[in-house]
């Protein structure tokens, strides 16, 4: 494409690369390219489920609310979260936004009766209990050097950047996605949890990264064969979501959020039931919460309709 039509933007490179990447494989787990929080421990999905269940109950336990997840991966988070939600009495439908046929098949094995959508705009007209874990990082970013958009071209057989210099990033795709969530919440009620790695405040810098077989790789090597992501700018996301008729919470670190919502107690009660795995539960809690593991880099932010209370864990 570049040979025929000239250099393309970083944004387009990322979109095309990831479309191929996710459509053709299950990237998760030891045999894949990366591991995510729900794949580390059931405690992650259970706490997400508990946060949503609490919010749903305090909002009046509306019968028409649906569980919605963006980019559900293997369906592990949904399975763990729904176990907790079902115990709390939630009997609503399950809706997944997922483009990858390979991952849809995995999700179908784990979650009976789920429905799939290509885009957010196809979600049903109902109150949402929505979660997106490591979804926004996969949506394309633009990179700017001054007012010039950074582009990618071909040199020999390799892809290279056309220009270098101090970089600023933004992401119309992410802003559009969070705006669609916000207007859906404004119209039908509900709450959305966004969990991802990134920064609470906008800043300068190049955060485009490729991961292959659990290692960082050259971002332009093997296009479509490695996971291309960029850090999520939660300040920009929060601003885009602030459409006036919804509330946007502050951004808290994943570690703080999980500890506030009781991951320590959950690890202990699991250890009581399975004493032989006590060390595994303690290690998983540490990996998810500790500042030098996922606890600080990963952030959590919520958006909720004015008709619903704020979810727990975001108080100053
Ligand atoms: N949430 C899961 C998986 C994260 S990987 C977990 O935490 O384990 C990113 C997920 O988003 C995959 O399921 C991928 O197929 C999906 N995805 C990536 N880009 C997408 C897009 N543009 N539209 C819908 N789903 C997308």
Short mmCIF file of C-alpha atoms and ligand atoms in Angstrom, two decimals:
data_model
loop_
_atom_site.label_atom_id
_atom_site.label_comp_id
_atom_site.label_asym_id
_atom_site.label_seq_id
_atom_site.Cartn_x
_atom_site.Cartn_y
_atom_site.Cartn_z
CA UNK A 1 0.00 0.00 0.00
CA UNK A 2 2.78 2.41 0.90
CA UNK A 3 4.71 1.53 -2.29
CA UNK A 4 1.62 2.29 -4.35
CA UNK A 5 0.28 5.31 -2.52
CA UNK A 6 3.05 6.82 -0.39
CA UNK A 7 3.63 7.08 3.37
CA UNK A 8 0.73 6.43 5.77
CA UNK A 9 0.11 7.85 9.25
CA UNK A 10 1.08 6.08 12.48
CA UNK A 11 -2.66 6.01 13.20
CA UNK A 12 -3.41 4.08 10.02
CA UNK A 13 -0.42 1.78 10.55
CA UNK A 14 -1.67 0.90 14.01
CA UNK A 15 -5.27 0.38 12.87
CA UNK A 16 -4.31 -1.90 9.96
CA UNK A 17 -1.71 -3.82 11.95
CA UNK A 18 -4.02 -4.53 14.89
CA UNK A 19 -6.99 -5.44 12.69
CA UNK A 20 -4.89 -8.22 11.16
CA UNK A 21 -3.22 -9.15 14.43
CA UNK A 22 -6.41 -9.70 16.47
CA UNK A 23 -8.36 -11.27 13.63
CA UNK A 24 -5.82 -14.06 13.19
CA UNK A 25 -4.91 -15.30 16.69
CA UNK A 26 -5.54 -15.55 20.42
CA UNK A 27 -2.70 -13.31 21.66
CA UNK A 28 -3.17 -14.05 25.38
CA UNK A 29 -1.40 -16.35 27.80
CA UNK A 30 1.96 -18.09 28.09
CA UNK A 31 1.96 -19.35 24.50
CA UNK A 32 0.85 -15.96 23.14
CA UNK A 33 2.28 -12.45 23.24
CA UNK A 34 0.98 -10.94 26.49
CA UNK A 35 -0.97 -11.62 29.69
CA UNK A 36 -3.71 -9.40 31.11
CA UNK A 37 -5.06 -8.87 34.63
CA UNK A 38 -8.07 -11.23 34.28
CA UNK A 39 -5.73 -13.95 32.98
CA UNK A 40 -3.50 -13.52 36.06
CA UNK A 41 -6.22 -14.16 38.62
CA UNK A 42 -9.97 -14.65 39.02
CA UNK A 43 -9.80 -11.96 41.73
CA UNK A 44 -9.58 -9.21 39.10
CA UNK A 45 -12.84 -10.10 37.35
CA UNK A 46 -14.55 -10.80 40.66
CA UNK A 47 -13.75 -7.32 41.92
CA UNK A 48 -14.93 -5.74 38.67
CA UNK A 49 -18.14 -7.77 39.06
CA UNK A 50 -18.52 -6.68 42.69
CA UNK A 51 -18.04 -3.00 41.79
CA UNK A 52 -20.68 -3.27 39.04
CA UNK A 53 -23.08 -5.28 41.23
CA UNK A 54 -22.85 -2.75 44.06
CA UNK A 55 -23.54 0.12 41.68
CA UNK A 56 -26.44 -1.72 40.01
CA UNK A 57 -28.03 -2.56 43.40
CA UNK A 58 -27.73 1.04 44.64
CA UNK A 59 -29.24 2.29 41.36
CA UNK A 60 -32.35 0.19 42.08
CA UNK A 61 -31.47 -3.16 40.46
CA UNK A 62 -33.11 -2.35 37.13
CA UNK A 63 -34.18 -5.55 35.36
CA UNK A 64 -33.43 -4.24 31.86
CA UNK A 65 -29.73 -3.49 32.54
CA UNK A 66 -27.20 -5.44 30.46
CA UNK A 67 -23.58 -6.45 31.01
CA UNK A 68 -21.46 -5.06 28.16
CA UNK A 69 -17.77 -5.62 27.55
CA UNK A 70 -15.44 -4.14 24.95
CA UNK A 71 -12.70 -6.44 23.64
CA UNK A 72 -13.40 -9.33 26.05
CA UNK A 73 -10.34 -11.38 25.03
CA UNK A 74 -10.87 -14.98 26.13
CA UNK A 75 -14.03 -14.10 28.09
CA UNK A 76 -12.27 -14.70 31.41
CA UNK A 77 -13.09 -11.30 32.91
CA UNK A 78 -16.74 -11.68 31.86
CA UNK A 79 -16.96 -15.17 33.41
CA UNK A 80 -15.53 -14.01 36.75
CA UNK A 81 -17.49 -10.74 36.86
CA UNK A 82 -20.77 -12.39 35.87
CA UNK A 83 -20.40 -15.06 38.57
CA UNK A 84 -20.44 -12.26 41.15
CA UNK A 85 -23.17 -10.28 39.35
CA UNK A 86 -25.44 -13.34 39.08
CA UNK A 87 -25.02 -14.01 42.82
CA UNK A 88 -26.15 -10.43 43.44
CA UNK A 89 -29.33 -11.14 41.48
CA UNK A 90 -28.39 -9.63 38.12
CA UNK A 91 -30.10 -11.65 35.37
CA UNK A 92 -29.54 -9.30 32.41
CA UNK A 93 -28.21 -10.03 28.92
CA UNK A 94 -24.53 -10.14 27.98
CA UNK A 95 -23.29 -8.04 25.04
CA UNK A 96 -19.76 -8.14 23.67
CA UNK A 97 -18.12 -5.69 21.27
CA UNK A 98 -15.48 -7.80 19.55
CA UNK A 99 -14.14 -7.80 16.00
CA UNK A 100 -11.90 -10.88 16.16
CA UNK A 101 -13.56 -14.14 15.01
CA UNK A 102 -10.88 -16.15 16.83
CA UNK A 103 -11.61 -14.44 20.15
CA UNK A 104 -15.39 -14.49 19.60
CA UNK A 105 -15.12 -18.29 19.42
CA UNK A 106 -13.24 -18.39 22.74
CA UNK A 107 -15.76 -16.06 24.36
CA UNK A 108 -18.64 -18.27 23.14
CA UNK A 109 -17.09 -21.26 24.89
CA UNK A 110 -16.98 -19.44 28.23
CA UNK A 111 -20.20 -17.41 28.18
CA UNK A 112 -23.51 -19.00 27.21
CA UNK A 113 -26.04 -16.80 25.44
CA UNK A 114 -23.77 -13.81 24.80
CA UNK A 115 -24.47 -11.55 21.84
CA UNK A 116 -21.75 -9.97 19.70
CA UNK A 117 -21.44 -6.59 18.03
CA UNK A 118 -18.91 -5.11 15.62
CA UNK A 119 -19.10 -1.65 17.12
CA UNK A 120 -20.20 0.19 20.23
CA UNK A 121 -23.04 1.87 18.36
CA UNK A 122 -24.78 -1.53 18.07
CA UNK A 123 -25.21 -1.96 21.84
CA UNK A 124 -28.89 -2.23 22.84
CA UNK A 125 -30.91 0.71 24.14
CA UNK A 126 -30.64 -0.33 27.81
CA UNK A 127 -28.81 0.66 31.00
CA UNK A 128 -25.21 -0.59 30.77
CA UNK A 129 -22.85 -2.28 33.20
CA UNK A 130 -19.89 -1.78 30.91
CA UNK A 131 -16.25 -2.75 31.30
CA UNK A 132 -13.26 -2.25 29.00
CA UNK A 133 -9.97 -3.77 30.17
CA UNK A 134 -6.98 -3.25 27.87
CA UNK A 135 -9.30 -2.23 25.03
CA UNK A 136 -8.47 1.47 24.61
CA UNK A 137 -4.70 0.85 24.38
CA UNK A 138 -5.28 -1.14 21.18
CA UNK A 139 -7.19 1.70 19.47
CA UNK A 140 -4.96 3.77 17.17
CA UNK A 141 -3.17 6.97 18.19
CA UNK A 142 -1.91 9.82 16.02
CA UNK A 143 1.61 11.05 16.63
CA UNK A 144 2.55 14.68 16.06
CA UNK A 145 5.95 16.27 15.61
CA UNK A 146 5.12 19.96 15.80
CA UNK A 147 2.05 20.27 13.54
CA UNK A 148 3.22 17.50 11.26
CA UNK A 149 1.68 14.07 11.64
CA UNK A 150 4.29 11.33 11.98
CA UNK A 151 4.13 8.87 9.13
CA UNK A 152 5.50 5.50 8.11
CA UNK A 153 7.20 4.59 4.83
CA UNK A 154 9.17 1.71 3.29
CA UNK A 155 12.94 1.52 3.10
CA UNK A 156 14.11 -1.63 1.36
CA UNK A 157 11.95 -4.30 2.98
CA UNK A 158 11.49 -2.50 6.28
CA UNK A 159 8.96 0.01 7.56
CA UNK A 160 10.52 3.21 8.96
CA UNK A 161 9.25 6.51 10.34
CA UNK A 162 9.53 9.45 7.93
CA UNK A 163 10.39 11.98 10.64
CA UNK A 164 11.74 11.97 14.17
CA UNK A 165 11.63 14.54 16.94
CA UNK A 166 9.71 15.32 20.13
CA UNK A 167 6.36 13.58 19.91
CA UNK A 168 2.85 14.34 21.13
CA UNK A 169 0.04 11.80 20.83
CA UNK A 170 -3.72 12.04 20.55
CA UNK A 171 -6.43 9.58 19.59
CA UNK A 172 -9.65 10.51 17.82
CA UNK A 173 -10.62 6.79 17.82
CA UNK A 174 -10.44 6.58 21.60
CA UNK A 175 -12.23 9.88 22.10
CA UNK A 176 -15.00 8.84 19.76
CA UNK A 177 -15.39 5.50 21.57
CA UNK A 178 -15.61 7.05 25.04
CA UNK A 179 -18.03 9.70 23.75
CA UNK A 180 -20.30 7.00 22.41
CA UNK A 181 -20.23 5.27 25.79
CA UNK A 182 -21.02 8.56 27.55
CA UNK A 183 -23.95 9.43 25.30
CA UNK A 184 -25.32 5.90 25.68
CA UNK A 185 -25.10 6.23 29.47
CA UNK A 186 -26.73 9.66 29.32
CA UNK A 187 -29.63 8.29 27.29
CA UNK A 188 -30.24 4.94 29.03
CA UNK A 189 -28.39 5.05 32.37
CA UNK A 190 -25.61 2.89 33.73
CA UNK A 191 -21.93 2.84 34.53
CA UNK A 192 -18.72 2.16 32.61
CA UNK A 193 -15.32 1.11 34.00
CA UNK A 194 -12.26 1.80 31.86
CA UNK A 195 -9.09 0.00 32.95
CA UNK A 196 -5.82 0.31 31.07
CA UNK A 197 -2.19 1.28 31.28
CA UNK A 198 -1.43 4.91 30.81
CA UNK A 199 -1.19 8.25 32.54
CA UNK A 200 -3.67 10.25 34.61
CA UNK A 201 -2.43 13.57 33.14
CA UNK A 202 -1.76 14.40 29.50
CA UNK A 203 1.91 14.72 28.60
CA UNK A 204 4.42 14.66 25.77
CA UNK A 205 6.22 11.58 24.54
CA UNK A 206 6.21 8.53 22.29
CA UNK A 207 4.41 5.60 23.96
CA UNK A 208 3.84 3.45 20.88
CA UNK A 209 5.00 -0.06 21.70
CA UNK A 210 4.97 -3.53 20.24
CA UNK A 211 4.90 -6.71 22.27
CA UNK A 212 5.81 -10.08 20.88
CA UNK A 213 6.21 -13.30 22.88
CA UNK A 214 6.10 -11.32 26.17
CA UNK A 215 8.95 -8.98 25.11
CA UNK A 216 9.02 -5.44 23.78
CA UNK A 217 9.81 -5.37 20.07
CA UNK A 218 10.51 -2.80 17.35
CA UNK A 219 7.12 -1.13 16.75
CA UNK A 220 7.44 -1.33 12.97
CA UNK A 221 8.83 -4.87 12.71
CA UNK A 222 6.50 -7.60 11.43
CA UNK A 223 3.38 -5.45 10.91
CA UNK A 224 0.21 -7.31 11.85
CA UNK A 225 2.15 -10.03 13.67
CA UNK A 226 2.73 -8.24 16.98
CA UNK A 227 0.50 -6.31 19.36
CA UNK A 228 0.74 -2.55 18.77
CA UNK A 229 -0.46 -0.35 21.62
CA UNK A 230 0.06 3.08 23.11
CA UNK A 231 -0.47 4.35 26.64
CA UNK A 232 -3.95 5.68 27.37
CA UNK A 233 -4.16 9.39 28.16
CA UNK A 234 -6.89 9.28 30.83
CA UNK A 235 -7.10 13.06 31.06
CA UNK A 236 -7.97 13.28 27.35
CA UNK A 237 -10.38 10.34 27.73
CA UNK A 238 -12.10 11.98 30.72
CA UNK A 239 -12.45 15.28 28.85
CA UNK A 240 -13.94 13.52 25.83
CA UNK A 241 -16.42 11.69 28.08
CA UNK A 242 -17.51 14.91 29.82
CA UNK A 243 -20.46 15.58 27.56
CA UNK A 244 -22.45 17.30 30.29
CA UNK A 245 -25.07 14.68 31.13
CA UNK A 246 -22.75 12.14 32.77
CA UNK A 247 -20.30 12.14 35.66
CA UNK A 248 -16.67 11.20 35.14
CA UNK A 249 -14.79 9.99 38.24
CA UNK A 250 -11.21 10.80 39.04
CA UNK A 251 -8.50 8.44 37.80
CA UNK A 252 -7.12 6.02 40.41
CA UNK A 253 -4.32 3.52 40.07
CA UNK A 254 -5.36 -0.12 39.63
CA UNK A 255 -3.51 -1.02 42.84
CA UNK A 256 -5.35 1.57 44.91
CA UNK A 257 -8.69 0.60 43.36
CA UNK A 258 -8.27 -3.14 43.95
CA UNK A 259 -7.07 -2.65 47.52
CA UNK A 260 -9.96 -0.28 48.30
CA UNK A 261 -12.41 -2.83 46.93
CA UNK A 262 -11.05 -5.61 49.09
CA UNK A 263 -8.59 -7.71 47.08
CA UNK A 264 -6.68 -8.50 50.31
CA UNK A 265 -9.80 -10.00 51.93
CA UNK A 266 -10.61 -11.89 48.72
CA UNK A 267 -7.09 -13.37 48.55
CA UNK A 268 -7.40 -14.49 52.19
CA UNK A 269 -10.80 -16.08 51.77
CA UNK A 270 -9.65 -17.96 48.65
CA UNK A 271 -6.61 -19.14 50.62
CA UNK A 272 -8.91 -20.40 53.40
CA UNK A 273 -10.77 -22.56 50.90
CA UNK A 274 -7.63 -23.69 49.00
CA UNK A 275 -4.78 -23.59 51.55
CA UNK A 276 -2.44 -25.38 49.12
CA UNK A 277 -2.70 -22.36 46.78
CA UNK A 278 -2.35 -19.63 49.43
CA UNK A 279 0.98 -18.45 48.02
CA UNK A 280 -0.46 -18.21 44.48
CA UNK A 281 -3.28 -15.95 45.65
CA UNK A 282 -0.89 -13.72 47.58
CA UNK A 283 1.45 -13.53 44.56
CA UNK A 284 -1.43 -12.71 42.19
CA UNK A 285 -2.66 -9.95 44.49
CA UNK A 286 0.85 -8.50 44.49
CA UNK A 287 1.18 -8.67 40.71
CA UNK A 288 -2.14 -6.88 40.22
CA UNK A 289 -1.72 -4.28 43.00
CA UNK A 290 1.93 -3.62 43.75
CA UNK A 291 3.38 -0.35 42.44
CA UNK A 292 6.37 -2.11 40.86
CA UNK A 293 4.09 -4.60 39.06
CA UNK A 294 0.74 -3.57 37.46
CA UNK A 295 -0.58 -1.51 40.38
CA UNK A 296 0.73 1.91 39.44
CA UNK A 297 1.00 1.92 35.64
CA UNK A 298 -2.56 0.66 35.21
CA UNK A 299 -5.38 3.11 35.96
CA UNK A 300 -9.12 2.90 36.49
CA UNK A 301 -11.69 5.55 35.60
CA UNK A 302 -15.48 5.38 35.62
CA UNK A 303 -18.22 7.20 33.76
CA UNK A 304 -21.80 7.01 35.05
CA UNK A 305 -25.15 8.53 34.24
CA UNK A 306 -26.53 11.18 36.58
CA UNK A 307 -29.35 8.73 37.37
CA UNK A 308 -26.85 6.18 38.78
CA UNK A 309 -24.58 6.55 41.83
CA UNK A 310 -20.80 6.67 41.46
CA UNK A 311 -19.18 3.24 41.67
CA UNK A 312 -17.07 2.51 44.77
CA UNK A 313 -13.33 3.09 44.91
CA UNK A 314 -12.97 6.56 43.40
CA UNK A 315 -13.39 8.83 46.45
CA UNK A 316 -10.51 11.28 47.01
N1 LIG B 1 -10.02 -7.48 27.74
C1 LIG B 1 -9.26 -8.70 27.49
C2 LIG B 1 -8.47 -8.67 26.16
C3 LIG B 1 -7.57 -7.50 25.91
S1 LIG B 1 -6.79 -7.60 24.30
C4 LIG B 1 -8.35 -8.99 28.66
O1 LIG B 1 -8.22 -8.12 29.52
O2 LIG B 1 -7.78 -10.08 28.71
C5 LIG B 1 -7.76 -6.47 23.33
C6 LIG B 1 -9.15 -6.96 22.96
O3 LIG B 1 -9.81 -5.96 22.20
C7 LIG B 1 -9.19 -8.22 22.12
O4 LIG B 1 -10.32 -8.97 22.48
C8 LIG B 1 -9.32 -7.65 20.70
O5 LIG B 1 -9.80 -8.57 19.76
C9 LIG B 1 -10.27 -6.50 20.95
N2 LIG B 1 -10.20 -5.40 19.98
C10 LIG B 1 -9.09 -4.74 19.56
N3 LIG B 1 -9.42 -3.74 18.72
C11 LIG B 1 -10.79 -3.76 18.62
C12 LIG B 1 -11.74 -2.97 17.91
N4 LIG B 1 -11.36 -1.96 17.13
N5 LIG B 1 -13.05 -3.27 18.04
C13 LIG B 1 -13.45 -4.29 18.84
N6 LIG B 1 -12.60 -5.07 19.54
C14 LIG B 1 -11.28 -4.82 19.42
#
